[in-house]
mmCIF file of C-alpha atoms in Angstrom:
data_model
loop_
_atom_site.group_PDB
_atom_site.id
_atom_site.type_symbol
_atom_site.label_atom_id
_atom_site.label_comp_id
_atom_site.label_asym_id
_atom_site.label_seq_id
_atom_site.Cartn_x
_atom_site.Cartn_y
_atom_site.Cartn_z
ATOM 1 C CA UNK N 455 0.010 -0.026 0.018
ATOM 2 C CA UNK N 456 2.305 2.758 -0.827
ATOM 3 C CA UNK N 457 5.248 2.228 1.562
ATOM 4 C CA UNK N 458 8.677 0.827 1.050
ATOM 5 C CA UNK N 459 8.685 -2.920 0.395
ATOM 6 C CA UNK N 460 9.858 -5.041 3.305
ATOM 7 C CA UNK N 461 13.407 -6.092 3.119
ATOM 8 C CA UNK N 462 13.842 -9.731 2.216
ATOM 9 C CA UNK N 463 15.888 -11.685 4.807
ATOM 10 C CA UNK N 464 19.278 -12.554 3.583
ATOM 11 C CA UNK N 465 19.573 -16.237 2.770
ATOM 12 C CA UNK N 466 22.805 -17.876 3.846
ATOM 13 C CA UNK N 467 24.306 -19.778 1.004
ATOM 14 C CA UNK N 468 26.653 -22.632 1.586
ATOM 15 C CA UNK N 469 29.156 -23.065 -1.125
ATOM 16 C CA UNK N 470 29.964 -26.730 -1.665
ATOM 17 C CA UNK N 471 33.408 -27.659 -2.698
ATOM 18 C CA UNK N 472 33.777 -28.959 -6.214
ATOM 19 C CA UNK N 473 33.867 -32.775 -6.344
ATOM 20 C CA UNK N 474 37.451 -33.645 -7.243
ATOM 21 C CA UNK N 475 38.194 -36.164 -9.895
ATOM 22 C CA UNK N 476 39.212 -39.530 -8.479
ATOM 23 C CA UNK N 477 42.212 -40.317 -10.563
ATOM 24 C CA UNK N 478 43.664 -43.381 -8.854
ATOM 25 C CA UNK N 479 42.251 -46.136 -6.669
ATOM 26 C CA UNK N 480 44.886 -48.851 -7.108
ATOM 27 C CA UNK N 481 47.813 -49.754 -4.827
ATOM 28 C CA UNK N 482 51.114 -47.899 -5.238
ATOM 29 C CA UNK N 483 53.892 -50.547 -5.051
ATOM 30 C CA UNK N 484 57.392 -50.416 -6.611
ATOM 31 C CA UNK N 485 56.784 -46.973 -7.984
ATOM 32 C CA UNK N 486 53.761 -48.001 -10.012
ATOM 33 C CA UNK N 487 49.995 -48.340 -9.627
ATOM 34 C CA UNK N 488 48.973 -51.985 -9.461
ATOM 35 C CA UNK N 489 45.914 -54.073 -8.771
ATOM 36 C CA UNK N 490 45.767 -56.080 -5.570
ATOM 37 C CA UNK N 491 46.907 -59.692 -6.007
ATOM 38 C CA UNK N 492 43.515 -61.041 -5.059
ATOM 39 C CA UNK N 493 41.560 -58.359 -6.900
ATOM 40 C CA UNK N 494 39.660 -57.227 -3.773
ATOM 41 C CA UNK N 495 38.255 -53.697 -3.565
ATOM 42 C CA UNK N 496 36.028 -51.903 -1.111
ATOM 43 C CA UNK N 497 33.725 -48.952 -1.436
ATOM 44 C CA UNK N 498 34.669 -45.758 0.354
ATOM 45 C CA UNK N 499 31.586 -43.740 1.278
ATOM 46 C CA UNK N 500 30.842 -40.065 1.558
ATOM 47 C CA UNK N 501 30.065 -39.707 5.332
ATOM 48 C CA UNK N 502 27.600 -36.859 4.565
ATOM 49 C CA UNK N 503 25.455 -38.781 2.111
ATOM 50 C CA UNK N 504 26.425 -42.431 2.342
ATOM 51 C CA UNK N 505 26.993 -42.464 -1.407
ATOM 52 C CA UNK N 506 29.937 -44.374 -2.826
ATOM 53 C CA UNK N 507 32.840 -42.094 -3.639
ATOM 54 C CA UNK N 508 34.969 -44.775 -5.284
ATOM 55 C CA UNK N 509 35.807 -48.474 -5.210
ATOM 56 C CA UNK N 510 39.337 -48.628 -3.824
ATOM 57 C CA UNK N 511 41.923 -51.425 -3.986
ATOM 58 C CA UNK N 512 42.226 -53.392 -0.753
ATOM 59 C CA UNK N 513 45.710 -54.597 -0.024
ATOM 60 C CA UNK N 514 46.157 -58.087 1.416
ATOM 61 C CA UNK N 515 49.020 -59.535 3.442
ATOM 62 C CA UNK N 516 50.520 -60.679 0.136
ATOM 63 C CA UNK N 517 50.353 -57.130 -1.251
ATOM 64 C CA UNK N 518 51.994 -55.764 1.912
ATOM 65 C CA UNK N 519 54.799 -58.342 1.568
ATOM 66 C CA UNK N 520 55.325 -57.349 -2.050
ATOM 67 C CA UNK N 521 55.363 -53.652 -1.107
ATOM 68 C CA UNK N 522 57.824 -54.162 1.742
ATOM 69 C CA UNK N 523 60.160 -56.183 -0.462
ATOM 70 C CA UNK N 524 60.049 -53.491 -3.145
ATOM 71 C CA UNK N 525 60.705 -50.803 -0.605
ATOM 72 C CA UNK N 526 63.632 -52.786 0.891
ATOM 73 C CA UNK N 527 65.182 -53.177 -2.579
ATOM 74 C CA UNK N 528 64.785 -49.409 -3.233
ATOM 75 C CA UNK N 529 66.322 -48.590 0.170
ATOM 76 C CA UNK N 530 69.365 -50.887 -0.389
ATOM 77 C CA UNK N 531 69.950 -50.034 -4.088
ATOM 78 C CA UNK N 532 71.214 -46.943 -5.858
ATOM 79 C CA UNK N 533 70.319 -44.202 -6.204
ATOM 80 C CA UNK N 534 68.813 -44.079 -2.656
ATOM 81 C CA UNK N 535 71.474 -46.233 -0.936
ATOM 82 C CA UNK N 536 74.251 -43.957 -2.194
ATOM 83 C CA UNK N 537 72.369 -40.679 -1.802
ATOM 84 C CA UNK N 538 73.825 -38.067 0.511
ATOM 85 C CA UNK N 539 71.640 -37.270 3.591
ATOM 86 C CA UNK N 540 71.189 -33.649 2.426
ATOM 87 C CA UNK N 541 69.787 -34.882 -0.853
ATOM 88 C CA UNK N 542 67.353 -37.170 0.964
ATOM 89 C CA UNK N 543 66.197 -34.178 2.903
ATOM 90 C CA UNK N 544 65.694 -32.240 -0.341
ATOM 91 C CA UNK N 545 63.428 -35.013 -1.537
ATOM 92 C CA UNK N 546 61.177 -34.555 1.481
ATOM 93 C CA UNK N 547 61.171 -30.761 1.003
ATOM 94 C CA UNK N 548 60.261 -31.290 -2.666
ATOM 95 C CA UNK N 549 57.360 -33.478 -1.568
ATOM 96 C CA UNK N 550 56.299 -30.697 0.785
ATOM 97 C CA UNK N 551 56.329 -28.252 -2.178
ATOM 98 C CA UNK N 552 54.154 -30.679 -4.214
ATOM 99 C CA UNK N 553 51.613 -31.027 -1.357
ATOM 100 C CA UNK N 554 51.448 -27.205 -1.155
ATOM 101 C CA UNK N 555 51.096 -26.902 -4.925
ATOM 102 C CA UNK N 556 48.202 -29.404 -4.947
ATOM 103 C CA UNK N 557 46.735 -28.438 -1.550
ATOM 104 C CA UNK N 558 43.325 -27.436 -2.933
ATOM 105 C CA UNK N 559 42.768 -30.738 -4.773
ATOM 106 C CA UNK N 560 44.113 -32.783 -1.815
ATOM 107 C CA UNK N 561 41.917 -30.869 0.578
ATOM 108 C CA UNK N 562 38.825 -31.462 -1.598
ATOM 109 C CA UNK N 563 39.567 -35.190 -1.606
ATOM 110 C CA UNK N 564 40.076 -35.198 2.176
ATOM 111 C CA UNK N 565 36.891 -33.228 2.733
ATOM 112 C CA UNK N 566 34.860 -35.565 0.570
ATOM 113 C CA UNK N 567 36.323 -38.672 2.191
ATOM 114 C CA UNK N 568 36.353 -37.508 5.837
ATOM 115 C CA UNK N 569 33.399 -35.131 5.948
ATOM 116 C CA UNK N 570 35.630 -32.225 6.997
ATOM 117 C CA UNK N 571 35.308 -28.594 5.992
ATOM 118 C CA UNK N 572 37.628 -27.387 3.234
ATOM 119 C CA UNK N 573 39.247 -24.973 5.730
ATOM 120 C CA UNK N 574 40.071 -27.928 8.082
ATOM 121 C CA UNK N 575 41.441 -30.016 5.223
ATOM 122 C CA UNK N 576 43.512 -27.120 3.894
ATOM 123 C CA UNK N 577 44.963 -26.801 7.396
ATOM 124 C CA UNK N 578 45.719 -30.492 7.357
ATOM 125 C CA UNK N 579 47.558 -30.139 3.995
ATOM 126 C CA UNK N 580 49.644 -27.337 5.502
ATOM 127 C CA UNK N 581 50.403 -29.573 8.487
ATOM 128 C CA UNK N 582 51.543 -32.299 6.150
ATOM 129 C CA UNK N 583 53.832 -29.915 4.221
ATOM 130 C CA UNK N 584 55.208 -28.520 7.530
ATOM 131 C CA UNK N 585 55.986 -32.046 8.822
ATOM 132 C CA UNK N 586 57.729 -33.010 5.626
ATOM 133 C CA UNK N 587 59.849 -29.857 5.738
ATOM 134 C CA UNK N 588 60.679 -30.475 9.429
ATOM 135 C CA UNK N 589 61.947 -34.005 8.776
ATOM 136 C CA UNK N 590 63.599 -32.956 5.547
ATOM 137 C CA UNK N 591 65.581 -30.408 7.595
ATOM 138 C CA UNK N 592 66.752 -33.110 10.025
ATOM 139 C CA UNK N 593 68.005 -35.485 7.382
ATOM 140 C CA UNK N 594 71.561 -34.145 7.400
ATOM 141 C CA UNK N 595 71.635 -33.163 11.037
ATOM 142 C CA UNK N 596 71.567 -36.507 12.792
ATOM 143 C CA UNK N 597 74.802 -36.983 14.648
ATOM 144 C CA UNK N 598 76.104 -39.460 17.106
ATOM 145 C CA UNK N 599 76.489 -38.857 20.835
ATOM 146 C CA UNK N 600 79.338 -40.557 22.573
ATOM 147 C CA UNK N 601 78.085 -42.095 25.808
ATOM 148 C CA UNK N 602 80.563 -42.054 28.644
ATOM 149 C CA UNK N 603 82.105 -45.404 29.525
ATOM 150 C CA UNK N 604 84.673 -46.486 32.124
ATOM 151 C CA UNK N 605 88.095 -47.407 30.872
ATOM 152 C CA UNK N 606 90.219 -46.729 27.889
ATOM 153 C CA UNK N 607 87.702 -47.589 25.128
ATOM 154 C CA UNK N 608 86.519 -45.933 21.907
ATOM 155 C CA UNK N 609 82.774 -45.558 21.954
ATOM 156 C CA UNK N 610 80.448 -44.000 19.472
ATOM 157 C CA UNK N 611 76.837 -44.084 18.316
ATOM 158 C CA UNK N 612 76.076 -44.720 14.692
ATOM 159 C CA UNK N 613 72.520 -43.942 13.639
ATOM 160 C CA UNK N 614 71.324 -45.648 10.493
ATOM 161 C CA UNK N 615 67.945 -46.029 8.839
ATOM 162 C CA UNK N 616 66.240 -49.062 10.258
ATOM 163 C CA UNK N 617 64.553 -49.874 6.979
ATOM 164 C CA UNK N 618 61.074 -50.343 5.649
ATOM 165 C CA UNK N 619 57.870 -50.070 7.633
ATOM 166 C CA UNK N 620 54.268 -50.899 6.684
ATOM 167 C CA UNK N 621 51.546 -48.480 7.607
ATOM 168 C CA UNK N 622 48.062 -49.895 7.784
ATOM 169 C CA UNK N 623 45.319 -47.377 7.384
ATOM 170 C CA UNK N 624 41.997 -48.661 8.688
ATOM 171 C CA UNK N 625 38.896 -48.082 6.663
ATOM 172 C CA UNK N 626 36.165 -45.892 8.074
ATOM 173 C CA UNK N 627 33.417 -47.220 5.824
ATOM 174 C CA UNK N 628 32.487 -50.387 4.098
ATOM 175 C CA UNK N 629 32.776 -54.094 4.990
#
């Protein structure tokens, strides 16, 4: 009736992150993407919707054995076995650079898989890069400490890489 129209309430909009392309779901063993020996896969689910994100390769004990053997060969063979500690550290720093360069895509994948906000996942990616840089910086700074002993003896501590470890990541979803 002749007055100013009522202001419409502002609607909050929630911007959803773009769904990232799932480029790889196989096992990474011996520097290549491979299928599990028994062909087993599992569905990873979006925790917000319950929808399948992707069918992912499920490593068995045999796959772990094959990965550990390949990693042991890589550890004991050139170029890694003859690589200077400073160069090993530079590899970790380079990986940190790559995580930062691809942080948006990695954060989108983490958010989709874990149900986290993009801001949280971006923070996680920065934490990953920071950790890689921290350990990369230590690579050429490990030094021995000589423990005191009684008598006329030469003692020293020699720190060496122990070798290969397997990391099992438990599934959150699926069978």
